[in-house]
Short mmCIF file of C-alpha atoms and ligand atoms in Angstrom, two decimals:
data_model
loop_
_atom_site.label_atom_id
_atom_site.label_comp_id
_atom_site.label_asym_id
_atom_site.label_seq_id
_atom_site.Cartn_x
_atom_site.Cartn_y
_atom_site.Cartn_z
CA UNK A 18 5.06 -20.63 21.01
CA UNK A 19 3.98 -18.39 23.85
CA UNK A 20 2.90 -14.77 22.62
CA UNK A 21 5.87 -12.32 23.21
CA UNK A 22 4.30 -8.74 23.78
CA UNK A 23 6.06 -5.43 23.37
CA UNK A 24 5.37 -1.86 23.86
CA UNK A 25 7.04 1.36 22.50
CA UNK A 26 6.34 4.64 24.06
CA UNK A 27 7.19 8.19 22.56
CA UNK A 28 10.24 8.92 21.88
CA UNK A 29 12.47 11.84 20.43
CA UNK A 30 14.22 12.42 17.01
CA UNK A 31 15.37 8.97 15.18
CA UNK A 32 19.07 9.22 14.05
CA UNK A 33 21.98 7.09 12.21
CA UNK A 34 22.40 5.02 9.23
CA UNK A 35 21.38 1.29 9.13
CA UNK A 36 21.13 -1.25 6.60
CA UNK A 37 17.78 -3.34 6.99
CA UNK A 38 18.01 -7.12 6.27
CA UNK A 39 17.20 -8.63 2.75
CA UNK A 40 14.65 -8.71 0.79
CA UNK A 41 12.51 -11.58 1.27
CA UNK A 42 10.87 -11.72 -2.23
CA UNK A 43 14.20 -12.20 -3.90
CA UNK A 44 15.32 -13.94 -0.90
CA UNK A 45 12.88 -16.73 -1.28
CA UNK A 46 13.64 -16.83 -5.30
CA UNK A 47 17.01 -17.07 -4.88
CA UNK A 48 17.35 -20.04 -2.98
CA UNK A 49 14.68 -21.51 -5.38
CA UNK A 50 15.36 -20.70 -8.19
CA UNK A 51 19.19 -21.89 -6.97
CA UNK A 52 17.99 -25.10 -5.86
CA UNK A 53 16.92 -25.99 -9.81
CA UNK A 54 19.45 -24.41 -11.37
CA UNK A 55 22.53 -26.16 -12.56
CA UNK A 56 25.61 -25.72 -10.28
CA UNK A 57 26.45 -23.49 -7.32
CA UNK A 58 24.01 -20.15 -6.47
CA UNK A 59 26.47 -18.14 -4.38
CA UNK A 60 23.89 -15.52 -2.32
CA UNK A 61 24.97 -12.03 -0.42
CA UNK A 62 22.71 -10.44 2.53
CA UNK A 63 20.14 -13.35 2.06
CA UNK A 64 17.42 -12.71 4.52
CA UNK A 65 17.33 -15.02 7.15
CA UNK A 66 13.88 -14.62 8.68
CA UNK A 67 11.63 -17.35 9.21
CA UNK A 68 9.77 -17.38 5.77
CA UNK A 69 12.83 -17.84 3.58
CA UNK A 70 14.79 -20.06 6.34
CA UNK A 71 11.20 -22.50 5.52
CA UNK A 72 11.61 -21.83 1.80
CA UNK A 73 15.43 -23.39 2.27
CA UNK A 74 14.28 -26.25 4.59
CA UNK A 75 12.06 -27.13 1.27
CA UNK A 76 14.15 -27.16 -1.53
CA UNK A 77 16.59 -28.97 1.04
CA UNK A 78 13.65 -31.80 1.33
CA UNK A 79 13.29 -31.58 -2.44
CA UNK A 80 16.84 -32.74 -3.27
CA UNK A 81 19.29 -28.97 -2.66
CA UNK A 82 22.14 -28.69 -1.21
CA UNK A 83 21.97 -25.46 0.95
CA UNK A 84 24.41 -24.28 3.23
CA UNK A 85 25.24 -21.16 4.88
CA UNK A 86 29.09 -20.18 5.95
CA UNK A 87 30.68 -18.22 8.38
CA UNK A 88 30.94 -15.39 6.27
CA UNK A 89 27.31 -15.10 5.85
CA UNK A 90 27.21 -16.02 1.97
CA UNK A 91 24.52 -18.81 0.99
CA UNK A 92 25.58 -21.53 -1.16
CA UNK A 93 22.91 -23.57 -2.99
CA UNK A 94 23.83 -26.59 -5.45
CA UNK A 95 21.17 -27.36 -7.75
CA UNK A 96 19.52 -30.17 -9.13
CA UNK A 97 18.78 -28.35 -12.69
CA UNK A 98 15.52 -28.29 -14.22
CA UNK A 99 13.07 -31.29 -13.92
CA UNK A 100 15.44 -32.88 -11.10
CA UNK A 101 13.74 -31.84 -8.12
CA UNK A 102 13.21 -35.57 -5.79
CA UNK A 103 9.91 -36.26 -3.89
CA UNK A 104 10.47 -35.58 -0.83
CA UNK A 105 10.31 -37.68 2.72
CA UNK A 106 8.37 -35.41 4.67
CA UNK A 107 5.26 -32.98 5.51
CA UNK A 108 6.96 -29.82 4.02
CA UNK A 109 6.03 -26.97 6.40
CA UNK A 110 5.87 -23.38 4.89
CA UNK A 111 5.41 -21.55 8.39
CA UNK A 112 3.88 -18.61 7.94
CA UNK A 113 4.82 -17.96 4.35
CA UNK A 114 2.65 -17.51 1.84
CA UNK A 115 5.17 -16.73 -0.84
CA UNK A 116 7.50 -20.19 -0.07
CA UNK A 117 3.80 -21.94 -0.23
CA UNK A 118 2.58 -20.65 -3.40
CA UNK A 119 6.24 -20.33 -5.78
CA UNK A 120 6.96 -24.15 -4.42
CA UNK A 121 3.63 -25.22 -5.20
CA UNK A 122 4.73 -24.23 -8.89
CA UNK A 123 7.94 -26.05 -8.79
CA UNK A 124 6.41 -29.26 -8.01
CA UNK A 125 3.56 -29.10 -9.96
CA UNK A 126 5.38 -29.86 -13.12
CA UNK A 127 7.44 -32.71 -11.33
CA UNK A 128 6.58 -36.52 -11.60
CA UNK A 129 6.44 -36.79 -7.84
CA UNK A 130 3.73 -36.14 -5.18
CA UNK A 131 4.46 -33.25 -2.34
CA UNK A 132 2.52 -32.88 1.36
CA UNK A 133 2.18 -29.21 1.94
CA UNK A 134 1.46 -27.69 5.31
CA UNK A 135 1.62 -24.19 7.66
CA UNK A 136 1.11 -22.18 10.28
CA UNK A 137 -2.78 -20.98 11.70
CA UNK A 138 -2.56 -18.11 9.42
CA UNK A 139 -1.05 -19.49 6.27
CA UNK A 140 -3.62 -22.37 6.93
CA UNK A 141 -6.70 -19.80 6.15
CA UNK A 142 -4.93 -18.17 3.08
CA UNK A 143 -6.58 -18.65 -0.39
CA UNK A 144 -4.83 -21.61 -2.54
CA UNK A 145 -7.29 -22.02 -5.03
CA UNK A 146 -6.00 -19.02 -7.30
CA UNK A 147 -2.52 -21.29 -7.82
CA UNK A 148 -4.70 -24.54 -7.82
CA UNK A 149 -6.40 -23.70 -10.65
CA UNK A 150 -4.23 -23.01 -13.42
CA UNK A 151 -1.51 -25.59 -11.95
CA UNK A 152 -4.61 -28.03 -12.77
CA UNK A 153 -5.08 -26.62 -16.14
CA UNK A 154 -1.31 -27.49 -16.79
CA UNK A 155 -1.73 -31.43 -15.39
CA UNK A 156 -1.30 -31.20 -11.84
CA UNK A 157 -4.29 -32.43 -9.28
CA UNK A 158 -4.34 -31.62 -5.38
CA UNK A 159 -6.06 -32.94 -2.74
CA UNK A 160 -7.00 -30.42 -0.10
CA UNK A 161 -9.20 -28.89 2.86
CA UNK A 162 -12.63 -27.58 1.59
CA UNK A 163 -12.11 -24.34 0.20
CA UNK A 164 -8.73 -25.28 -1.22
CA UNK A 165 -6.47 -24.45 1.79
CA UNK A 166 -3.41 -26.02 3.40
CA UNK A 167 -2.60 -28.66 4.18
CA UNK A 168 -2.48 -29.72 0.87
CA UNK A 169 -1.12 -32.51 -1.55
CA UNK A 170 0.07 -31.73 -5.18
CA UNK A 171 0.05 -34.41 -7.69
CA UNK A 172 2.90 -33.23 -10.07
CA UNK A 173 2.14 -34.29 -13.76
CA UNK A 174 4.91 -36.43 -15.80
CA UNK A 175 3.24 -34.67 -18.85
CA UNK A 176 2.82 -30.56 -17.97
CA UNK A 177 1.24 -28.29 -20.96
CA UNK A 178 2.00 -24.95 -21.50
CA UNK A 179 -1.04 -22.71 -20.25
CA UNK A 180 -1.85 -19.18 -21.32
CA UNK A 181 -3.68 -18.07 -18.13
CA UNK A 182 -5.13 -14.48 -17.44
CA UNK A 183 -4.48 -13.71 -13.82
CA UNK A 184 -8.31 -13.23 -11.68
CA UNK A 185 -6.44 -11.51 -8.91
CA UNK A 186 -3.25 -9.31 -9.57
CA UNK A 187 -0.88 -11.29 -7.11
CA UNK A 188 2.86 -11.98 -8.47
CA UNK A 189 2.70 -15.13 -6.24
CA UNK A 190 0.31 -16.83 -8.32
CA UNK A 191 2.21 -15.45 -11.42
CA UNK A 192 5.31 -16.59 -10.25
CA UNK A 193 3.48 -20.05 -9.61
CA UNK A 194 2.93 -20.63 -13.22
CA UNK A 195 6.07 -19.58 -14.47
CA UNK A 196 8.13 -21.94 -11.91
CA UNK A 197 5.69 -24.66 -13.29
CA UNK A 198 6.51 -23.38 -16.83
CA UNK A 199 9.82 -24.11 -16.70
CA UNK A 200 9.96 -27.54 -16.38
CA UNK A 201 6.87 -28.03 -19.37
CA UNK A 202 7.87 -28.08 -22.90
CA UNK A 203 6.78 -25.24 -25.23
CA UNK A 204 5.47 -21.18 -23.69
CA UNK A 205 3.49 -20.61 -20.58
CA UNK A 206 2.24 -17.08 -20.78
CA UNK A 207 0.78 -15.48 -17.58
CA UNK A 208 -1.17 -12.11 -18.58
CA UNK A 209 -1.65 -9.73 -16.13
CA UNK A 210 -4.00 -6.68 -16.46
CA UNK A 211 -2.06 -4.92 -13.38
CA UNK A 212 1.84 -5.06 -13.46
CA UNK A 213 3.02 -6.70 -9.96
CA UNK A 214 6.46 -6.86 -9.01
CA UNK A 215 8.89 -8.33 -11.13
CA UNK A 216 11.53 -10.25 -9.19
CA UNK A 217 10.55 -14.08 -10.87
CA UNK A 218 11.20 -12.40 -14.38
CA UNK A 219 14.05 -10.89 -13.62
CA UNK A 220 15.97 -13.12 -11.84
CA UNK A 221 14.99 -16.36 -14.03
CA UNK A 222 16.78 -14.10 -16.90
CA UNK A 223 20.07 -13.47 -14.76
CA UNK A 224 19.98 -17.26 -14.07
CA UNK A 225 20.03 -17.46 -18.16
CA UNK A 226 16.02 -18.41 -18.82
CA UNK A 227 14.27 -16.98 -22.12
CA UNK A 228 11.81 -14.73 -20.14
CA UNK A 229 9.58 -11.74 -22.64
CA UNK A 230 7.38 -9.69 -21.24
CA UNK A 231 5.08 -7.83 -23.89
CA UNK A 232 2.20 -4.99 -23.98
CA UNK A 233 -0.77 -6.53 -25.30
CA UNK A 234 -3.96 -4.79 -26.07
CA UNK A 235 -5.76 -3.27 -23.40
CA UNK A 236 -2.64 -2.18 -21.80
CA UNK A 237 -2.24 -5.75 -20.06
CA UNK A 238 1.01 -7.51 -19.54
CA UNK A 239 1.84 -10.88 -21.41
CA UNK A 240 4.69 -12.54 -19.29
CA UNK A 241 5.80 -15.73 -21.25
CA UNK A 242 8.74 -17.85 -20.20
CA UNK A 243 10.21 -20.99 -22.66
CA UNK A 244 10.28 -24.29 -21.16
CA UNK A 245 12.91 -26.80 -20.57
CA UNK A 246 15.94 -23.86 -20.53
CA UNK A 247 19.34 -24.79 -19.23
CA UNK A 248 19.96 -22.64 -15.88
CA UNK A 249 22.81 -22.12 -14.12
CA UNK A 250 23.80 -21.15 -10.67
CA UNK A 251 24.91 -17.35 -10.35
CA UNK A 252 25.75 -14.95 -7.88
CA UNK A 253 22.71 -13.36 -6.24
CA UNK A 254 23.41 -9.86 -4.35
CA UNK A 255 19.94 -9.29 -2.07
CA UNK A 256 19.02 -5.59 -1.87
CA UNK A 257 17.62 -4.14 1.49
CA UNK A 258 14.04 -4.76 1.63
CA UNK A 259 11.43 -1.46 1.03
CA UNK A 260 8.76 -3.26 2.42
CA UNK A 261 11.27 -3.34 5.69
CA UNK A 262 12.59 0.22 5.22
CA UNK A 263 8.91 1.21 5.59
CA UNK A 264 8.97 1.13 9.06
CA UNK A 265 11.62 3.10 9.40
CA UNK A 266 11.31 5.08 6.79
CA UNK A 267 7.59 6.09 8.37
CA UNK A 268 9.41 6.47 12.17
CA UNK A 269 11.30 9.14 11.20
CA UNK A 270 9.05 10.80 9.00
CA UNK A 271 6.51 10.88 11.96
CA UNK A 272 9.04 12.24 14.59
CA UNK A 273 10.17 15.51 14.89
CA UNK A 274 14.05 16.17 14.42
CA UNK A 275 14.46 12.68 13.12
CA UNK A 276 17.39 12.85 10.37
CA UNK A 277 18.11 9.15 9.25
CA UNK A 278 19.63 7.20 6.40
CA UNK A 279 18.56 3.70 5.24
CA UNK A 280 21.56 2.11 2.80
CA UNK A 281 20.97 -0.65 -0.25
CA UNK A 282 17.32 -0.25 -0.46
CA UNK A 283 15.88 -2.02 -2.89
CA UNK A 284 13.83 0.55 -5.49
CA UNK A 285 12.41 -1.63 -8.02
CA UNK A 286 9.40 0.50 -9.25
CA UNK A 287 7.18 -2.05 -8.78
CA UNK A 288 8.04 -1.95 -5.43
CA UNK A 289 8.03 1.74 -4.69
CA UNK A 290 4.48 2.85 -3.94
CA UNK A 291 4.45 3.69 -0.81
CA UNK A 292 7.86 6.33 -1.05
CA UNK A 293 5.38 7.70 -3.95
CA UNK A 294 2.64 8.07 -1.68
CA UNK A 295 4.66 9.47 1.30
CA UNK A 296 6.63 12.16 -1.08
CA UNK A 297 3.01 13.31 -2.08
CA UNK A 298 2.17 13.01 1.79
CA UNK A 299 5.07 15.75 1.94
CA UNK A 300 7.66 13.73 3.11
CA UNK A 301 11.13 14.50 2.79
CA UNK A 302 13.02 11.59 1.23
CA UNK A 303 16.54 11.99 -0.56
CA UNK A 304 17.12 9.22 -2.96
CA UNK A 305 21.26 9.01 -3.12
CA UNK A 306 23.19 6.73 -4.78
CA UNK A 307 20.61 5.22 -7.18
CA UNK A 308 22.14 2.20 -9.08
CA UNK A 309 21.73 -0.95 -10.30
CA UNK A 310 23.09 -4.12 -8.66
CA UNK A 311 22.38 -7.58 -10.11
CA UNK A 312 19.62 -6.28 -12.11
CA UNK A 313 17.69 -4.47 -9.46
CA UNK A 314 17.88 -0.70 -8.67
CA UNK A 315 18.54 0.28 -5.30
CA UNK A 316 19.57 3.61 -3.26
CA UNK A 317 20.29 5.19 -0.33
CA UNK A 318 17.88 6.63 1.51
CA UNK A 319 17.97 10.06 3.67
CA UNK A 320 14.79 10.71 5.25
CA UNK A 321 13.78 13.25 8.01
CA UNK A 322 10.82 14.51 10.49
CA UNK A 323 8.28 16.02 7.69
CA UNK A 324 4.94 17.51 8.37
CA UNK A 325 2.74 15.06 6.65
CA UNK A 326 -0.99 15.81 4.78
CA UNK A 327 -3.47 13.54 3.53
CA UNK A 328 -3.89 12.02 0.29
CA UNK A 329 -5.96 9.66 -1.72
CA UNK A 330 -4.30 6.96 -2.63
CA UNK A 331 -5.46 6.01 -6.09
CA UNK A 332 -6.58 2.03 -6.46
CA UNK A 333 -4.23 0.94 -9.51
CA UNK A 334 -1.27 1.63 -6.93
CA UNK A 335 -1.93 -1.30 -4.76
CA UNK A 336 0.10 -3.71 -6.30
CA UNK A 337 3.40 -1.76 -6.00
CA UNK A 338 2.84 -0.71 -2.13
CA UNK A 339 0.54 -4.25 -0.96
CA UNK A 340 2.32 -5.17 1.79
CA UNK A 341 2.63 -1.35 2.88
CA UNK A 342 -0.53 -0.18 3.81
CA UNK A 343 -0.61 -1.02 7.00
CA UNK A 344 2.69 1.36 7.91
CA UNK A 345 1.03 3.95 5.32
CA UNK A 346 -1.92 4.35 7.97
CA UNK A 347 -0.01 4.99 10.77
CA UNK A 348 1.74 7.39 8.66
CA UNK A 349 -1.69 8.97 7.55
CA UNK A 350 -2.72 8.24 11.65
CA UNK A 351 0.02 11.07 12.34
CA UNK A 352 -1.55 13.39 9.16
CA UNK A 353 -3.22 16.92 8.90
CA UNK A 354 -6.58 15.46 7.58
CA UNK A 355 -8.04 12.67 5.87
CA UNK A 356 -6.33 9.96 4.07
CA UNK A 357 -8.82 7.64 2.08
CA UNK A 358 -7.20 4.14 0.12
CA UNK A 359 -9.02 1.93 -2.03
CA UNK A 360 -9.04 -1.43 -4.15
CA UNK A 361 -7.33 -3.17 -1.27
CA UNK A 362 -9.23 -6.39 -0.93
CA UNK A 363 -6.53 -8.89 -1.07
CA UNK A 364 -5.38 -6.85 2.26
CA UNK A 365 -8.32 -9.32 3.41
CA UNK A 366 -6.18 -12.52 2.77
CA UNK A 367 -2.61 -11.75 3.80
CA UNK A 368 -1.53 -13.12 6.91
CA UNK A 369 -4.32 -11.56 8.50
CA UNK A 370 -7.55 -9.88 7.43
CA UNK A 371 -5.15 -6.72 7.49
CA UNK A 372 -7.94 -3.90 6.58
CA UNK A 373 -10.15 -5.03 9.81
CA UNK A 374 -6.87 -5.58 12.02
CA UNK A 375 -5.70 -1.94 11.18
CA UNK A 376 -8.97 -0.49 11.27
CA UNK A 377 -9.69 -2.04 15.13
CA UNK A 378 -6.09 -0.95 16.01
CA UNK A 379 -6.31 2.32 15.31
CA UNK A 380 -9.81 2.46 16.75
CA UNK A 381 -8.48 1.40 19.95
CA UNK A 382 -5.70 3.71 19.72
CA UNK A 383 -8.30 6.81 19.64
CA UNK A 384 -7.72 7.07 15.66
CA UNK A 385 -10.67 8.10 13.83
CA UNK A 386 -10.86 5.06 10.94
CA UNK A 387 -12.87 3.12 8.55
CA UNK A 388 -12.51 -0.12 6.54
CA UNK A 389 -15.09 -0.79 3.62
CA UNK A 390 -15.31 -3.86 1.72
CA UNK A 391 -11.82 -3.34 -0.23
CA UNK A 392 -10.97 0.61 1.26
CA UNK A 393 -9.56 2.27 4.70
CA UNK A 394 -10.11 5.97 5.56
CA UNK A 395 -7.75 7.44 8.39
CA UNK A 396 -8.65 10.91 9.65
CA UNK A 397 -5.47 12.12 10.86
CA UNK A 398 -4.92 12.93 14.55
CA UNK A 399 -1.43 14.84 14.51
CA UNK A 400 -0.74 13.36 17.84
CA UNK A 401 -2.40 9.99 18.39
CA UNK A 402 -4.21 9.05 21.67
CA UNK A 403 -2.83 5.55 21.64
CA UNK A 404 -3.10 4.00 25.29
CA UNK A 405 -4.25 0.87 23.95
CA UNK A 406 -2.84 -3.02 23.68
CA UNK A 407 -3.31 -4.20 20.12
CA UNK A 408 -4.09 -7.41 18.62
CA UNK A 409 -1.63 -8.83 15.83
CA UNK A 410 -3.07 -12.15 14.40
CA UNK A 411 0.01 -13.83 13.40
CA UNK A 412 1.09 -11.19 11.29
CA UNK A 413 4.37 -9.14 11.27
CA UNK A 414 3.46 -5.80 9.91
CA UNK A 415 0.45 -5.74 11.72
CA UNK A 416 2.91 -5.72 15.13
CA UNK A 417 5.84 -3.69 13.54
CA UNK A 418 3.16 -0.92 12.02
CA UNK A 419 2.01 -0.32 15.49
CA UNK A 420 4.87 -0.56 17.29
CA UNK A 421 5.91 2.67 14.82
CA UNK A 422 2.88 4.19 16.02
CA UNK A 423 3.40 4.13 19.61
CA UNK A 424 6.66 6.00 18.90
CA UNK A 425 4.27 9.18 18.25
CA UNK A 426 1.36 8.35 20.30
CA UNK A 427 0.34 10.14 23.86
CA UNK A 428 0.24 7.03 25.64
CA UNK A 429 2.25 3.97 25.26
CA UNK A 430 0.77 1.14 22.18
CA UNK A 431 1.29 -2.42 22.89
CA UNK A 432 0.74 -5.15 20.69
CA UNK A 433 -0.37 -8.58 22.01
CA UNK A 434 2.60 -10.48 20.15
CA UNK A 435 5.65 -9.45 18.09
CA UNK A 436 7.08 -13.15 17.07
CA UNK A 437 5.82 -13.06 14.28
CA UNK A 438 8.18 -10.06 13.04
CA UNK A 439 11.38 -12.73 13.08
CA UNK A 440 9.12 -14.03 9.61
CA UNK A 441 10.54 -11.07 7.72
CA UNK A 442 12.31 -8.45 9.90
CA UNK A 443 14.73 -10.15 12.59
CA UNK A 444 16.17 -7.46 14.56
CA UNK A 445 13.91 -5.27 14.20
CA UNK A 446 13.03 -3.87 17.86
CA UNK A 447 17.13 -4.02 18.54
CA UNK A 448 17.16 -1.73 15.06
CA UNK A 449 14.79 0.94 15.75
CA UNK A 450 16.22 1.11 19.26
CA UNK A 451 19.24 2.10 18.02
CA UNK A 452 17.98 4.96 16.12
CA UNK A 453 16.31 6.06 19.35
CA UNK A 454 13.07 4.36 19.82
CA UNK A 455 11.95 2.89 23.28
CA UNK A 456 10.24 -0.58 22.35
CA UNK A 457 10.41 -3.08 25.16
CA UNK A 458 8.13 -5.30 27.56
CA UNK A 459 5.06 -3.93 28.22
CA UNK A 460 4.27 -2.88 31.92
CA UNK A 461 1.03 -3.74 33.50
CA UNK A 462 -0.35 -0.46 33.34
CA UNK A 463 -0.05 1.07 29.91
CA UNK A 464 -1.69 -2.77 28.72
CA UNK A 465 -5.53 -1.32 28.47
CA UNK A 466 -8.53 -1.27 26.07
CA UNK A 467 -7.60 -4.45 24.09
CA UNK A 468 -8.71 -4.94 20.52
CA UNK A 469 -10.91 -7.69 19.82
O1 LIG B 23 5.71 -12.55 -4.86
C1 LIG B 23 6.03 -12.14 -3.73
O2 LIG B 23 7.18 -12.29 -3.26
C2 LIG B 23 5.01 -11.44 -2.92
C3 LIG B 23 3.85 -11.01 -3.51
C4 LIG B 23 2.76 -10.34 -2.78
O3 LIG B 23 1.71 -11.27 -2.59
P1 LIG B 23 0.55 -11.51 -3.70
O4 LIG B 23 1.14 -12.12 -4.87
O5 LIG B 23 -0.42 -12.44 -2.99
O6 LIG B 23 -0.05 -10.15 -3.95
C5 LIG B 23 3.20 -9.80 -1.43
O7 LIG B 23 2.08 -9.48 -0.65
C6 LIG B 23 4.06 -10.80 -0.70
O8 LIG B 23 4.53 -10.26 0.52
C7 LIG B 23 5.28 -11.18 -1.49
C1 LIG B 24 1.94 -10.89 2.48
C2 LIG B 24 3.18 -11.11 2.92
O1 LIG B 24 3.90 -12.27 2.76
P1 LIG B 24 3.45 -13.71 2.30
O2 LIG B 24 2.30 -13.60 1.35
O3 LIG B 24 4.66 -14.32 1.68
O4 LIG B 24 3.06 -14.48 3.54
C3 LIG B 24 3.91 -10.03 3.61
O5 LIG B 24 5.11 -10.23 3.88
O6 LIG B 24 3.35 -8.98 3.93
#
């Protein structure tokens, strides 16, 4: 598709109350964890961006039956546990990583063999980490050097139950094993030294799995899940997503007068890091509301123009803000003084190598910045130069994170494409508009200095 570039200029105070879309980890689980459950998954304020409309395109392939009505609820019919059906086709995972590395546990323990493919960007991602113990439990794959899609898995007829210490603290790959654990006789046990988010655990207990997660020594997390359960098909309310609400949430902390409120956001605390960091940052966030809604906890959230100051962000945080540190440097961009962030080298692998893409944007954008081998330092500018048309590699926060920073900046920021927000954040531009912002086309002039 042809690049669609945008620019957003300075613009006043941010005002009104919005609701931004789903969450797409929960999104994606709900359809598949639907798909295999017995009877009918009825889902409110699914997301429907690209990465969870490939996740449903999947689990149709594998034997679902997924339909969306007029009133906007999802309905999935499942095929209950060990029913999923080879399927006829290439399935194509866009520009997910999430849909390629949960459904790459689902099949795994299946008798049948499934073709695997993406996007440029999900095509360079790391697959080995859910190769591996998906191998250790019977499965084989066939794949580019280097373990990358496209890629075949070889589901086993016989699946054992693994007890696997996670190399890389990534709730993809645990969810991975604990999809393929539920279709294997006996306990899979993932053990994580780092707690990432939660969703897979709790959800696969509201669906009615036997799902414990334990202390163990050291301070690590054993998550164990018993095979074969009978699940059924229940309601699934989707909270806003944080990871979303970031971008607004940062807007209006980063321009002055801004007063606005963000409804149904999702606050699972392994989710919250960055609205940890930013309240330390001095931000001024009211948490209203706070309750619990199909097992997760979500609030309303009030946030308004706050003079922000640097922090360190301390390394064992990562996992509860990953996706987030992009939108936390522009935020630290717009800081009195230095922000420094480390043990962020799985930044490296998202969509795009996300520490050098920051790090070159904000260079181009007059930001003083650097990016070590797993850290970023941002010396805050108050007022960023900006002036500057920034490269997005396929990836979504990359575009909407800078976007929010021409909002502040002297000079118009463009970014080179913003298609690739529809993967998580449809309606995004048309969103922050409303509060106030000016994001459009770019005009010729403002389009200088491009990043490499
Ligand atoms: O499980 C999930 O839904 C996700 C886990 C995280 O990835 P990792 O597991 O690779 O850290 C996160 O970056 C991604 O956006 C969504
Ligand atoms: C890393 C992300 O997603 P995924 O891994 O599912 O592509 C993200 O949304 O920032």
């Amino acid at each position: 598709m042809a690049p669609r570039p945008l620019q957003s200029v300075k613009t006043g105070p941010l005002s009104g109350t919005v609701r931004v879309p789903g969450d797409k980890s929960i999104s994606h689980r709900a359809i598949m964890f639907g798909a295999i459950a017995v009877g009918e998954t009825t889902i409110h304020g699914l997301l429907t961006g690209e990465d969870v409309l490939h996740t449903a395109a999947a689990m149709r392939a594998l034997g679902a039956d997924i339909t969306r009505s007029d009133d906007g609820i999802w309905r999935v019919r499942g095929v209950g546990i060990g029913g999923l059906v080879e399927a006829d086709q290439v399935l194509d995972m866009g520009n997910s990583g999430t849909a390629a590395r949960l459904m790459m546990g689902l099949v795994a323990s299946h008798p049948i063999t499934t073709f695997f493919t993406g996007d440029a960007s999900l095509a360079k991602r790391p697959m080995a980490r859910v190769t591996t113990p998906l191998e250790q439990m019977g499965a084989s794959f066939v794949s580019r050097t280097g373990g990358r899609l496209p890629l075949a898995v070889i589901g086993t007829e016989n699946p054992v139950p693994i007890t696997y210490r996670l190399p890389v603290a990534s709730a993809q790959v645990k969810s991975a094993i604990l999809l393929a654990g539920l279709n294997t006789p006996g306990v899979t046990t993932v053990i994580e030294a780092e707690p990432t988010r939660d969703h897979s655990e709790l959800m696969l207990t509201h669906f009615g799995a036997t799902v414990k997660t334990e202390r163990i020594e050291g301070g690590a997390l054993a998550v164990s899940i018993t095979g074969e359960p009978e699940i059924t098909g229940r309601p699934v309310h989707v909270p806003a997503d944080p990871s979303s609400a970031a971008f607004l949430t940062v807007a209006a902390l980063i321009r002055p007068g801004s007063d606005i409120t963000l409804t149904d956001v999702g606050m699972n605390p392994r989710r919250t890091g960055l609205y940890d960091t930013l309240i330390e940052m001095g931000a001024d966030i009211t948490f209203l509301n706070r309750r619990v809604e199909a097992g997760e906890p979500v609030a309303d959230l009030r946030v308004r123009y706050s003079a922000l100051t640097a922090v360190a962000v301390p390394p064992d945080r990562a996992p509860s803000m990953i996706d987030e540190y992009p939108i936390l440097a522009i935020a630290a961009a717009c800081a009195e003084g230095t922000t420094t962030m480390h043990g962020l080298a799985e930044l490296r692998v998202k969509e795009s190598d996300r520490l050098a893409m920051v790090a070159n944007g904000l260079d181009a954008c007059g930001v003083g910045v650097e990016a070590g081998p797993d850290s970023l330092t941002v010396h805050g500018a108050g007022v960023p130069p900006g002036g500057a048309t920034v490269a997005t590699a396929m990836d979504h926060r990359i575009a909407m994170s800078f976007l929010v920073l021409g909002m502040a900046s002297a000079e118009p920021v463009a970014v080179d494409d913003s298609g690739f927000i529809d993967t998580s954040f449809p309606g995004f531009v048309d969103l922050m508009n409303g509060l106030g912002a000016r994001i459009s086309l770019p005009n010729t002039q403002s389009a200088a200095r491009p990043t490499a």
